[in-house]
């Protein structure tokens, strides 16, 4: 194990449209500004509004099977210097020397990478057992692969989770973010003493069932198309722990690549049941994620890697709180992009 550029890595042996009475543009995303077309009451929480908004037609989206469309969002290309994805400038080792070569030699992203991304809110499942999910589809550069993104306790509407999903979609992926808490995520304003009571309301069996429903929907919608017959899976914090459980139950081998960001409440004994490589991304100063636990799991999962970012804490990659967090979050995203490409797309020829 070595420390390169501040990061440790050790090799081992992922409704109908309504008119608007107000306008707002969200330029928070690293790859462009967004136009939102929906009732103002349904606007999803992003970071900082800064400009204008107009309607679009739901016909811009292809027909989706098995889901009910609720919101139509289009990402329009408008790169900013502040958020432009810096593939070439990345200087740190990403997971191992082979992947690091991909990070440093990756082409500089151009304006066409994020030319158009379609977003739609869906209702999955049926009847009283239905739940919401958010889907982002790359349009111009769609690579045909799908990724299931499992949120932290702040839920599928959290701005950090949405931003990360947009960035994945900007890089060609179709990303589904299910509402694991069925409209009742944890809020930072609540007392910490209430957390365990809140957590007990969200039964593990129900969460697992919703993840399974989401996985099957992605298989039907994308994997069945034959471009990439495996799904990617990415999880943050709570979602990272559920990622490990999901892979341990993956009897039908739906998944081909996984990225676990500082996963919590993980049973390390499940590692023996995982059949695909997992990229574990951690912060050195994260009290919730014992580094040695993840190295132990790494040794049991063929092809897996543990990346420890020196000086970083919990949530640094999708909730950065300092310039140093921003820099390492940027690098971690590039490592994720390359990991998914390697394990989902490397041997797939996608036609134009």
XYZ file of N, CA and C in Angstrom, residues 141-145 226-228 344-352:
51
model
N -24.686 11.544 -26.311
C -23.551 10.642 -26.128
C -23.924 9.415 -25.306
N -25.172 8.983 -25.376
C -25.628 7.855 -24.568
C -24.868 6.589 -24.927
N -24.242 5.967 -23.922
C -23.454 4.760 -24.184
C -24.253 3.482 -23.985
N -25.515 3.599 -23.610
C -26.380 2.441 -23.477
C -26.340 1.757 -22.132
N -25.390 2.123 -21.277
C -25.263 1.470 -19.974
C -26.096 2.196 -18.925
N -29.404 -4.813 -25.006
C -28.277 -5.565 -25.547
C -26.987 -4.810 -25.714
N -26.941 -3.512 -25.380
C -25.693 -2.760 -25.528
C -24.744 -3.109 -24.396
N -25.216 -3.004 -23.175
C -24.468 -3.462 -22.007
C -25.424 -4.302 -21.180
N -17.889 -1.855 -17.433
C -19.159 -1.945 -18.157
C -19.013 -1.790 -19.660
N -18.034 -1.003 -20.104
C -18.000 -0.601 -21.512
C -16.719 -0.944 -22.257
N -15.693 -1.364 -21.572
C -14.380 -1.481 -22.195
C -14.386 -2.339 -23.454
N -15.149 -3.405 -23.443
C -15.152 -4.315 -24.594
C -16.428 -4.225 -25.413
N -17.129 -3.093 -25.261
C -18.385 -2.915 -25.987
C -18.215 -1.852 -27.046
N -18.601 -2.141 -28.246
C -18.571 -1.158 -29.324
C -19.958 -0.553 -29.466
N -20.049 0.716 -29.169
C -21.333 1.409 -29.258
C -21.408 2.131 -30.588
N -22.434 1.835 -31.369
C -22.576 2.490 -32.668
C -23.061 3.902 -32.487
N -22.732 4.778 -33.443
C -23.157 6.183 -33.374
C -24.670 6.284 -33.547
